[in-house]
Amino acid sequence: MNKDKIYTESLANIANFNFDAQVADVFTDMIERSVPGYRAIITMIETLTEHYAQPNSNLYDLGCSLGAATLSMSRGLKAKGCQIIAIDNSAAMVERCRKATERNHTFEGVRVVEGDIVTTEIANASVVILNFTLQFIPLNERLPLLKKIYAGMRPGGVLILSEKVLFEDEHLNKLLAHIHHDFKRAHGYSDLEVSQKRSALDKVLIPETIPTHRKRLTEAGFSSTDVWFQCFNFMSMLAVK
Ligand code: GEK
């Protein structure tokens, strides 16, 4: 696994974070050392897929990056006649995701698509994954996207929504941001790397509170929604149609 050293040196100008080839090359190391609970969520996606995938349906991984959730879905999939559609708008990610899924011989029915999840069609879906992707979508596009996902899902299907979150209580907000910083330091990032990455993400990754996510999911039509996993300021929700 290539080590993430993107923000090790002091940069004169910190450009907005971008999912380019430099990031794609180190992405697995970057996300595992930056997102508490990421590995656990990826592993559980296998179990959730086994539970929710319906025969002859589509399974979507929206903002698939290198396909970690796609591969986890493919391992958990027991229902027959399904297709997994993995979508990302970064050409660098899609190219590497295609190679990773082609190397996976457990399930052949994976299609990796370069496209914008805001405009791609969702149809006949029983499992939809937004694993740390909605946070990169402009705020005003989030509800229309969730409505489109809901409309393209089968009754009984599930949306798995994982996000970095904020807290309404300012004390908790500061505390959990601090603990996250400690988590990154414990995984080998320097203070300089943490602060430069934070600046790069500032206008690109827009976190919201858990109540805001729940309200929006309900507004999109989902009947049962709740958090099934949380580690500090990172969580994952289930929303069932
Ligand atoms: C994982 N889910 O490893 N359309 C398509 N893709 C997009 C869009 C968009 N509009 N906006 C952002 N992306 C993965 C991790 S990373 C999360 C997801 C992170 C893509 C973007 O190119 C990137 O690959 C991904 O969403 C977000 O389980 O880096 O924190």
PDB file of C-alpha atoms and ligand atoms in Angstrom:
ATOM      1  CA  MET A   1       0.000   0.000   0.000  1.00  0.00           C
ATOM      2  CA  ASN A   2       1.455   3.418  -0.982  1.00  0.00           C
ATOM      3  CA  LYS A   3       1.924   5.755   1.981  1.00  0.00           C
ATOM      4  CA  ASP A   4       0.183   9.129   1.987  1.00  0.00           C
ATOM      5  CA  LYS A   5       2.886  11.835   2.125  1.00  0.00           C
ATOM      6  CA  ILE A   6       0.937  14.516   0.218  1.00  0.00           C
ATOM      7  CA  TYR A   7       0.942  17.136   2.993  1.00  0.00           C
ATOM      8  CA  THR A   8       4.279  16.305   4.700  1.00  0.00           C
ATOM      9  CA  GLU A   9       6.172  19.345   3.329  1.00  0.00           C
ATOM     10  CA  SER A  10       5.085  22.923   4.079  1.00  0.00           C
ATOM     11  CA  LEU A  11       3.128  24.217   1.051  1.00  0.00           C
ATOM     12  CA  ALA A  12       3.080  27.911   0.069  1.00  0.00           C
ATOM     13  CA  ASN A  13      -0.424  27.601  -1.383  1.00  0.00           C
ATOM     14  CA  ILE A  14      -2.843  24.902  -0.347  1.00  0.00           C
ATOM     15  CA  ALA A  15      -5.163  24.083  -3.247  1.00  0.00           C
ATOM     16  CA  ASN A  16      -8.665  22.720  -2.672  1.00  0.00           C
ATOM     17  CA  PHE A  17      -8.608  18.963  -2.148  1.00  0.00           C
ATOM     18  CA  ASN A  18      -9.086  17.058  -5.387  1.00  0.00           C
ATOM     19  CA  PHE A  19      -9.408  13.316  -6.075  1.00  0.00           C
ATOM     20  CA  ASP A  20      -6.589  13.262  -8.649  1.00  0.00           C
ATOM     21  CA  ALA A  21      -3.984  10.586  -9.460  1.00  0.00           C
ATOM     22  CA  GLN A  22      -1.729  11.680  -6.589  1.00  0.00           C
ATOM     23  CA  VAL A  23      -4.586  11.085  -4.114  1.00  0.00           C
ATOM     24  CA  ALA A  24      -5.819   7.908  -5.840  1.00  0.00           C
ATOM     25  CA  ASP A  25      -2.317   6.384  -5.570  1.00  0.00           C
ATOM     26  CA  VAL A  26      -2.299   6.684  -1.764  1.00  0.00           C
ATOM     27  CA  PHE A  27      -6.045   6.655  -1.089  1.00  0.00           C
ATOM     28  CA  THR A  28      -6.324   3.396   0.887  1.00  0.00           C
ATOM     29  CA  ASP A  29      -3.588   4.478   3.308  1.00  0.00           C
ATOM     30  CA  MET A  30      -5.057   8.005   3.509  1.00  0.00           C
ATOM     31  CA  ILE A  31      -8.615   6.963   4.358  1.00  0.00           C
ATOM     32  CA  GLU A  32      -7.618   4.207   6.778  1.00  0.00           C
ATOM     33  CA  ARG A  33      -5.367   6.600   8.758  1.00  0.00           C
ATOM     34  CA  SER A  34      -7.889   9.486   8.579  1.00  0.00           C
ATOM     35  CA  VAL A  35     -11.338   7.988   9.152  1.00  0.00           C
ATOM     36  CA  PRO A  36     -11.877   6.244  12.501  1.00  0.00           C
ATOM     37  CA  GLY A  37     -13.981   3.130  11.960  1.00  0.00           C
ATOM     38  CA  TYR A  38     -13.541   3.070   8.156  1.00  0.00           C
ATOM     39  CA  ARG A  39     -12.338  -0.573   8.087  1.00  0.00           C
ATOM     40  CA  ALA A  40     -15.173  -1.675  10.403  1.00  0.00           C
ATOM     41  CA  ILE A  41     -17.775  -0.013   8.158  1.00  0.00           C
ATOM     42  CA  ILE A  42     -16.296  -1.609   5.033  1.00  0.00           C
ATOM     43  CA  THR A  43     -16.376  -5.025   6.715  1.00  0.00           C
ATOM     44  CA  MET A  44     -19.993  -4.573   7.900  1.00  0.00           C
ATOM     45  CA  ILE A  45     -21.133  -3.589   4.390  1.00  0.00           C
ATOM     46  CA  GLU A  46     -20.584  -7.255   3.546  1.00  0.00           C
ATOM     47  CA  THR A  47     -23.051  -8.347   6.256  1.00  0.00           C
ATOM     48  CA  LEU A  48     -25.574  -5.613   5.415  1.00  0.00           C
ATOM     49  CA  THR A  49     -25.434  -6.594   1.728  1.00  0.00           C
ATOM     50  CA  GLU A  50     -26.104 -10.229   2.560  1.00  0.00           C
ATOM     51  CA  HIS A  51     -29.158  -9.100   4.547  1.00  0.00           C
ATOM     52  CA  TYR A  52     -30.658  -6.512   2.168  1.00  0.00           C
ATOM     53  CA  ALA A  53     -29.721  -7.522  -1.405  1.00  0.00           C
ATOM     54  CA  GLN A  54     -32.815  -8.712  -3.281  1.00  0.00           C
ATOM     55  CA  PRO A  55     -32.708 -11.170  -6.225  1.00  0.00           C
ATOM     56  CA  ASN A  56     -32.502  -9.559  -9.699  1.00  0.00           C
ATOM     57  CA  SER A  57     -31.782  -6.074  -8.343  1.00  0.00           C
ATOM     58  CA  ASN A  58     -29.028  -3.467  -8.675  1.00  0.00           C
ATOM     59  CA  LEU A  59     -26.552  -2.550  -5.937  1.00  0.00           C
ATOM     60  CA  TYR A  60     -24.887   0.869  -6.166  1.00  0.00           C
ATOM     61  CA  ASP A  61     -21.640   2.167  -4.675  1.00  0.00           C
ATOM     62  CA  LEU A  62     -21.868   5.944  -5.189  1.00  0.00           C
ATOM     63  CA  GLY A  63     -18.490   7.691  -4.960  1.00  0.00           C
ATOM     64  CA  CYS A  64     -16.741   4.313  -5.033  1.00  0.00           C
ATOM     65  CA  SER A  65     -13.108   5.585  -5.043  1.00  0.00           C
ATOM     66  CA  LEU A  66     -10.952   2.435  -5.276  1.00  0.00           C
ATOM     67  CA  GLY A  67     -13.931   0.122  -4.729  1.00  0.00           C
ATOM     68  CA  ALA A  68     -13.454  -0.984  -1.109  1.00  0.00           C
ATOM     69  CA  ALA A  69     -17.233  -0.973  -0.483  1.00  0.00           C
ATOM     70  CA  THR A  70     -17.896  -2.496  -3.920  1.00  0.00           C
ATOM     71  CA  LEU A  71     -15.627  -5.440  -3.111  1.00  0.00           C
ATOM     72  CA  SER A  72     -17.227  -5.801   0.315  1.00  0.00           C
ATOM     73  CA  MET A  73     -20.692  -5.867  -1.310  1.00  0.00           C
ATOM     74  CA  SER A  74     -19.514  -8.482  -3.794  1.00  0.00           C
ATOM     75  CA  ARG A  75     -18.294 -10.682  -0.917  1.00  0.00           C
ATOM     76  CA  GLY A  76     -21.619 -10.414   0.948  1.00  0.00           C
ATOM     77  CA  LEU A  77     -23.906 -10.826  -2.046  1.00  0.00           C
ATOM     78  CA  LYS A  78     -25.857 -14.088  -1.928  1.00  0.00           C
ATOM     79  CA  ALA A  79     -28.978 -13.056  -3.914  1.00  0.00           C
ATOM     80  CA  LYS A  80     -28.977 -14.244  -7.550  1.00  0.00           C
ATOM     81  CA  GLY A  81     -29.211 -12.129 -10.710  1.00  0.00           C
ATOM     82  CA  CYS A  82     -27.764  -8.923  -9.215  1.00  0.00           C
ATOM     83  CA  GLN A  83     -25.464  -6.313 -10.684  1.00  0.00           C
ATOM     84  CA  ILE A  84     -23.162  -3.994  -8.712  1.00  0.00           C
ATOM     85  CA  ILE A  85     -22.706  -0.536 -10.228  1.00  0.00           C
ATOM     86  CA  ALA A  86     -19.791   1.476  -8.851  1.00  0.00           C
ATOM     87  CA  ILE A  87     -19.725   5.156  -9.825  1.00  0.00           C
ATOM     88  CA  ASP A  88     -17.129   7.892  -9.306  1.00  0.00           C
ATOM     89  CA  ASN A  89     -16.424  11.137 -11.149  1.00  0.00           C
ATOM     90  CA  SER A  90     -12.650  10.915 -10.658  1.00  0.00           C
ATOM     91  CA  ALA A  91     -11.011   9.304 -13.706  1.00  0.00           C
ATOM     92  CA  ALA A  92      -7.987   8.368 -11.584  1.00  0.00           C
ATOM     93  CA  MET A  93     -10.177   6.529  -9.058  1.00  0.00           C
ATOM     94  CA  VAL A  94     -12.268   4.798 -11.738  1.00  0.00           C
ATOM     95  CA  GLU A  95      -9.201   3.491 -13.569  1.00  0.00           C
ATOM     96  CA  ARG A  96      -7.776   1.960 -10.360  1.00  0.00           C
ATOM     97  CA  CYS A  97     -11.201   0.709  -9.202  1.00  0.00           C
ATOM     98  CA  ARG A  98     -11.671  -1.132 -12.526  1.00  0.00           C
ATOM     99  CA  LYS A  99      -8.347  -2.895 -12.084  1.00  0.00           C
ATOM    100  CA  ALA A 100      -9.184  -3.836  -8.469  1.00  0.00           C
ATOM    101  CA  THR A 101     -12.606  -5.254  -9.369  1.00  0.00           C
ATOM    102  CA  GLU A 102     -11.207  -7.124 -12.388  1.00  0.00           C
ATOM    103  CA  ARG A 103      -8.733  -8.829 -10.036  1.00  0.00           C
ATOM    104  CA  ASN A 104     -11.695  -9.946  -7.874  1.00  0.00           C
ATOM    105  CA  HIS A 105     -12.818 -13.331  -9.061  1.00  0.00           C
ATOM    106  CA  THR A 106     -15.587 -13.940  -6.505  1.00  0.00           C
ATOM    107  CA  PHE A 107     -18.221 -11.941  -8.414  1.00  0.00           C
ATOM    108  CA  GLU A 108     -18.197 -10.996 -12.096  1.00  0.00           C
ATOM    109  CA  GLY A 109     -21.230  -8.685 -12.155  1.00  0.00           C
ATOM    110  CA  VAL A 110     -19.501  -5.386 -11.304  1.00  0.00           C
ATOM    111  CA  ARG A 111     -19.714  -2.384 -13.627  1.00  0.00           C
ATOM    112  CA  VAL A 112     -17.453   0.574 -12.839  1.00  0.00           C
ATOM    113  CA  VAL A 113     -18.738   3.816 -14.322  1.00  0.00           C
ATOM    114  CA  GLU A 114     -17.053   7.230 -14.570  1.00  0.00           C
ATOM    115  CA  GLY A 115     -19.881   9.667 -13.889  1.00  0.00           C
ATOM    116  CA  ASP A 116     -21.507  12.213 -11.612  1.00  0.00           C
ATOM    117  CA  ILE A 117     -23.750  10.572  -9.021  1.00  0.00           C
ATOM    118  CA  VAL A 118     -25.960  13.668  -9.057  1.00  0.00           C
ATOM    119  CA  THR A 119     -27.031  12.959 -12.643  1.00  0.00           C
ATOM    120  CA  THR A 120     -26.682   9.164 -13.080  1.00  0.00           C
ATOM    121  CA  GLU A 121     -29.824   7.065 -13.082  1.00  0.00           C
ATOM    122  CA  ILE A 122     -30.602   4.863 -10.077  1.00  0.00           C
ATOM    123  CA  ALA A 123     -33.062   2.044 -10.832  1.00  0.00           C
ATOM    124  CA  ASN A 124     -34.257  -1.243  -9.327  1.00  0.00           C
ATOM    125  CA  ALA A 125     -31.890  -0.807  -6.363  1.00  0.00           C
ATOM    126  CA  SER A 126     -31.930  -2.927  -3.212  1.00  0.00           C
ATOM    127  CA  VAL A 127     -28.659  -1.658  -1.690  1.00  0.00           C
ATOM    128  CA  VAL A 128     -27.218   1.830  -2.181  1.00  0.00           C
ATOM    129  CA  ILE A 129     -23.948   2.931  -0.569  1.00  0.00           C
ATOM    130  CA  LEU A 130     -22.892   6.535   0.025  1.00  0.00           C
ATOM    131  CA  ASN A 131     -19.744   5.807   2.034  1.00  0.00           C
ATOM    132  CA  PHE A 132     -18.284   9.241   2.891  1.00  0.00           C
ATOM    133  CA  THR A 133     -19.436  10.709  -0.438  1.00  0.00           C
ATOM    134  CA  LEU A 134     -22.492  12.885   0.340  1.00  0.00           C
ATOM    135  CA  GLN A 135     -20.213  15.208   2.336  1.00  0.00           C
ATOM    136  CA  PHE A 136     -18.554  16.232  -0.966  1.00  0.00           C
ATOM    137  CA  ILE A 137     -21.851  17.056  -2.717  1.00  0.00           C
ATOM    138  CA  PRO A 138     -22.943  20.750  -2.635  1.00  0.00           C
ATOM    139  CA  LEU A 139     -25.517  21.306   0.132  1.00  0.00           C
ATOM    140  CA  ASN A 140     -28.342  22.298  -2.230  1.00  0.00           C
ATOM    141  CA  GLU A 141     -27.880  19.093  -4.276  1.00  0.00           C
ATOM    142  CA  ARG A 142     -28.098  16.688  -1.325  1.00  0.00           C
ATOM    143  CA  LEU A 143     -31.895  16.454  -0.965  1.00  0.00           C
ATOM    144  CA  PRO A 144     -32.561  16.059  -4.729  1.00  0.00           C
ATOM    145  CA  LEU A 145     -29.896  13.311  -4.800  1.00  0.00           C
ATOM    146  CA  LEU A 146     -31.481  11.443  -1.870  1.00  0.00           C
ATOM    147  CA  LYS A 147     -34.947  11.811  -3.438  1.00  0.00           C
ATOM    148  CA  LYS A 148     -33.611  10.348  -6.687  1.00  0.00           C
ATOM    149  CA  ILE A 149     -32.007   7.436  -4.801  1.00  0.00           C
ATOM    150  CA  TYR A 150     -35.250   6.777  -2.910  1.00  0.00           C
ATOM    151  CA  ALA A 151     -37.274   6.828  -6.136  1.00  0.00           C
ATOM    152  CA  GLY A 152     -34.871   4.314  -7.720  1.00  0.00           C
ATOM    153  CA  MET A 153     -35.044   1.866  -4.816  1.00  0.00           C
ATOM    154  CA  ARG A 154     -37.205  -1.173  -4.240  1.00  0.00           C
ATOM    155  CA  PRO A 155     -39.409  -1.325  -1.132  1.00  0.00           C
ATOM    156  CA  GLY A 156     -37.367  -2.962   1.638  1.00  0.00           C
ATOM    157  CA  GLY A 157     -34.107  -1.724   0.092  1.00  0.00           C
ATOM    158  CA  VAL A 158     -31.468   0.039   2.170  1.00  0.00           C
ATOM    159  CA  LEU A 159     -29.306   3.135   1.818  1.00  0.00           C
ATOM    160  CA  ILE A 160     -26.071   3.060   3.833  1.00  0.00           C
ATOM    161  CA  LEU A 161     -24.959   6.642   4.438  1.00  0.00           C
ATOM    162  CA  SER A 162     -21.584   7.204   6.122  1.00  0.00           C
ATOM    163  CA  GLU A 163     -20.414  10.740   6.916  1.00  0.00           C
ATOM    164  CA  LYS A 164     -18.098  12.888   8.977  1.00  0.00           C
ATOM    165  CA  VAL A 165     -20.449  14.782  11.310  1.00  0.00           C
ATOM    166  CA  LEU A 166     -20.726  17.929  13.401  1.00  0.00           C
ATOM    167  CA  PHE A 167     -22.398  18.170  16.804  1.00  0.00           C
ATOM    168  CA  GLU A 168     -24.932  20.770  17.897  1.00  0.00           C
ATOM    169  CA  ASP A 169     -23.164  21.122  21.240  1.00  0.00           C
ATOM    170  CA  GLU A 170     -20.099  23.334  20.694  1.00  0.00           C
ATOM    171  CA  HIS A 171     -18.145  21.693  23.531  1.00  0.00           C
ATOM    172  CA  LEU A 172     -18.618  18.217  22.004  1.00  0.00           C
ATOM    173  CA  ASN A 173     -17.833  19.576  18.571  1.00  0.00           C
ATOM    174  CA  LYS A 174     -14.443  20.895  19.713  1.00  0.00           C
ATOM    175  CA  LEU A 175     -13.722  17.803  21.804  1.00  0.00           C
ATOM    176  CA  LEU A 176     -14.399  15.361  18.951  1.00  0.00           C
ATOM    177  CA  ALA A 177     -12.435  17.463  16.441  1.00  0.00           C
ATOM    178  CA  HIS A 178      -9.569  17.329  18.943  1.00  0.00           C
ATOM    179  CA  ILE A 179      -9.902  13.550  19.413  1.00  0.00           C
ATOM    180  CA  HIS A 180      -9.939  13.116  15.629  1.00  0.00           C
ATOM    181  CA  HIS A 181      -6.721  15.133  15.427  1.00  0.00           C
ATOM    182  CA  ASP A 182      -5.210  12.808  18.084  1.00  0.00           C
ATOM    183  CA  PHE A 183      -6.384   9.779  16.074  1.00  0.00           C
ATOM    184  CA  LYS A 184      -4.540  11.067  13.009  1.00  0.00           C
ATOM    185  CA  ARG A 185      -1.392  11.806  15.034  1.00  0.00           C
ATOM    186  CA  ALA A 186      -1.542   8.292  16.499  1.00  0.00           C
ATOM    187  CA  HIS A 187      -1.625   6.995  12.913  1.00  0.00           C
ATOM    188  CA  GLY A 188       1.556   8.839  11.970  1.00  0.00           C
ATOM    189  CA  TYR A 189       0.337  12.192  10.595  1.00  0.00           C
ATOM    190  CA  SER A 190       2.228  15.282  11.820  1.00  0.00           C
ATOM    191  CA  ASP A 191       0.471  18.440  13.039  1.00  0.00           C
ATOM    192  CA  LEU A 192       1.553  20.123   9.778  1.00  0.00           C
ATOM    193  CA  GLU A 193      -0.018  17.368   7.675  1.00  0.00           C
ATOM    194  CA  VAL A 194      -3.250  17.521   9.672  1.00  0.00           C
ATOM    195  CA  SER A 195      -3.548  21.299   9.415  1.00  0.00           C
ATOM    196  CA  GLN A 196      -2.648  21.486   5.686  1.00  0.00           C
ATOM    197  CA  LYS A 197      -5.134  18.694   4.859  1.00  0.00           C
ATOM    198  CA  ARG A 198      -7.799  20.480   6.924  1.00  0.00           C
ATOM    199  CA  SER A 199      -7.256  23.674   4.889  1.00  0.00           C
ATOM    200  CA  ALA A 200      -7.433  21.727   1.619  1.00  0.00           C
ATOM    201  CA  LEU A 201     -10.750  20.130   2.648  1.00  0.00           C
ATOM    202  CA  ASP A 202     -12.259  23.256   4.186  1.00  0.00           C
ATOM    203  CA  LYS A 203     -14.453  24.258   1.228  1.00  0.00           C
ATOM    204  CA  VAL A 204     -14.783  20.791  -0.252  1.00  0.00           C
ATOM    205  CA  LEU A 205     -15.966  18.527   2.588  1.00  0.00           C
ATOM    206  CA  ILE A 206     -19.027  20.054   4.279  1.00  0.00           C
ATOM    207  CA  PRO A 207     -20.114  17.999   7.317  1.00  0.00           C
ATOM    208  CA  GLU A 208     -23.554  18.290   8.925  1.00  0.00           C
ATOM    209  CA  THR A 209     -25.159  17.090  12.167  1.00  0.00           C
ATOM    210  CA  ILE A 210     -26.833  13.686  12.580  1.00  0.00           C
ATOM    211  CA  PRO A 211     -30.292  15.332  13.125  1.00  0.00           C
ATOM    212  CA  THR A 212     -29.842  17.216   9.818  1.00  0.00           C
ATOM    213  CA  HIS A 213     -29.105  13.929   8.024  1.00  0.00           C
ATOM    214  CA  ARG A 214     -32.078  12.180   9.648  1.00  0.00           C
ATOM    215  CA  LYS A 215     -34.443  15.025   8.761  1.00  0.00           C
ATOM    216  CA  ARG A 216     -33.283  15.045   5.146  1.00  0.00           C
ATOM    217  CA  LEU A 217     -33.572  11.258   4.803  1.00  0.00           C
ATOM    218  CA  THR A 218     -37.146  11.440   6.129  1.00  0.00           C
ATOM    219  CA  GLU A 219     -37.913  14.284   3.730  1.00  0.00           C
ATOM    220  CA  ALA A 220     -36.543  12.163   0.874  1.00  0.00           C
ATOM    221  CA  GLY A 221     -39.102   9.481   1.804  1.00  0.00           C
ATOM    222  CA  PHE A 222     -37.169   6.944   3.914  1.00  0.00           C
ATOM    223  CA  SER A 223     -39.356   5.498   6.678  1.00  0.00           C
ATOM    224  CA  SER A 224     -36.789   3.942   9.066  1.00  0.00           C
ATOM    225  CA  THR A 225     -33.506   5.743   9.620  1.00  0.00           C
ATOM    226  CA  ASP A 226     -30.936   5.519  12.383  1.00  0.00           C
ATOM    227  CA  VAL A 227     -27.241   5.406  13.154  1.00  0.00           C
ATOM    228  CA  TRP A 228     -25.836   1.856  13.221  1.00  0.00           C
ATOM    229  CA  PHE A 229     -22.169   2.806  13.695  1.00  0.00           C
ATOM    230  CA  GLN A 230     -20.309   5.737  15.191  1.00  0.00           C
ATOM    231  CA  CYS A 231     -16.678   6.376  16.083  1.00  0.00           C
ATOM    232  CA  PHE A 232     -16.009   9.923  17.302  1.00  0.00           C
ATOM    233  CA  ASN A 233     -17.163  12.372  14.590  1.00  0.00           C
ATOM    234  CA  PHE A 234     -17.659   9.692  11.924  1.00  0.00           C
ATOM    235  CA  MET A 235     -20.854   7.700  11.635  1.00  0.00           C
ATOM    236  CA  SER A 236     -22.893   5.484   9.366  1.00  0.00           C
ATOM    237  CA  MET A 237     -26.694   5.403   9.064  1.00  0.00           C
ATOM    238  CA  LEU A 238     -29.166   2.913   7.644  1.00  0.00           C
ATOM    239  CA  ALA A 239     -32.200   4.284   5.803  1.00  0.00           C
ATOM    240  CA  VAL A 240     -34.786   1.710   4.746  1.00  0.00           C
ATOM    241  CA  LYS A 241     -37.424   2.304   2.053  1.00  0.00           C
TER     242      LYS A 241
HETATM  243  C1  GEK B   1     -14.864   4.134   0.071  1.00  0.00           C
HETATM  244  N1  GEK B   1     -16.771   5.352  -0.849  1.00  0.00           N
HETATM  245  O1  GEK B   1     -13.651   3.843   0.045  1.00  0.00           O
HETATM  246  N2  GEK B   1     -20.006  12.025  -8.435  1.00  0.00           N
HETATM  247  C2  GEK B   1     -19.268  10.898  -8.317  1.00  0.00           C
HETATM  248  N3  GEK B   1     -18.287  10.742  -7.392  1.00  0.00           N
HETATM  249  C3  GEK B   1     -18.031  11.787  -6.591  1.00  0.00           C
HETATM  250  C4  GEK B   1     -18.752  12.993  -6.664  1.00  0.00           C
HETATM  251  C5  GEK B   1     -19.778  13.087  -7.626  1.00  0.00           C
HETATM  252  N4  GEK B   1     -20.516  14.191  -7.762  1.00  0.00           N
HETATM  253  N5  GEK B   1     -18.265  13.847  -5.716  1.00  0.00           N
HETATM  254  C6  GEK B   1     -17.272  13.182  -5.077  1.00  0.00           C
HETATM  255  N6  GEK B   1     -17.127  11.946  -5.608  1.00  0.00           N
HETATM  256  C7  GEK B   1     -15.302   5.305  -0.762  1.00  0.00           C
HETATM  257  C8  GEK B   1     -14.717   6.596  -0.228  1.00  0.00           C
HETATM  258  S1  GEK B   1     -14.219   9.238  -0.896  1.00  0.00           S
HETATM  259  C9  GEK B   1     -14.349   9.805   0.718  1.00  0.00           C
HETATM  260  C10 GEK B   1     -15.311   7.819  -0.839  1.00  0.00           C
HETATM  261  C11 GEK B   1     -13.196  10.557   1.255  1.00  0.00           C
HETATM  262  C12 GEK B   1     -16.180  10.890  -5.207  1.00  0.00           C
HETATM  263  C13 GEK B   1     -14.719  11.328  -5.155  1.00  0.00           C
HETATM  264  O2  GEK B   1     -14.103  11.313  -6.425  1.00  0.00           O
HETATM  265  C14 GEK B   1     -14.141  10.309  -4.181  1.00  0.00           C
HETATM  266  O3  GEK B   1     -13.597   9.193  -4.854  1.00  0.00           O
HETATM  267  C15 GEK B   1     -15.333   9.890  -3.316  1.00  0.00           C
HETATM  268  O4  GEK B   1     -16.485  10.502  -3.888  1.00  0.00           O
HETATM  269  C16 GEK B   1     -15.236  10.315  -1.864  1.00  0.00           C
HETATM  270  O5  GEK B   1     -15.702   3.511   0.729  1.00  0.00           O
HETATM  271  O6  GEK B   1     -12.198  10.742   0.581  1.00  0.00           O
HETATM  272  O7  GEK B   1     -13.322  10.990   2.476  1.00  0.00           O
END
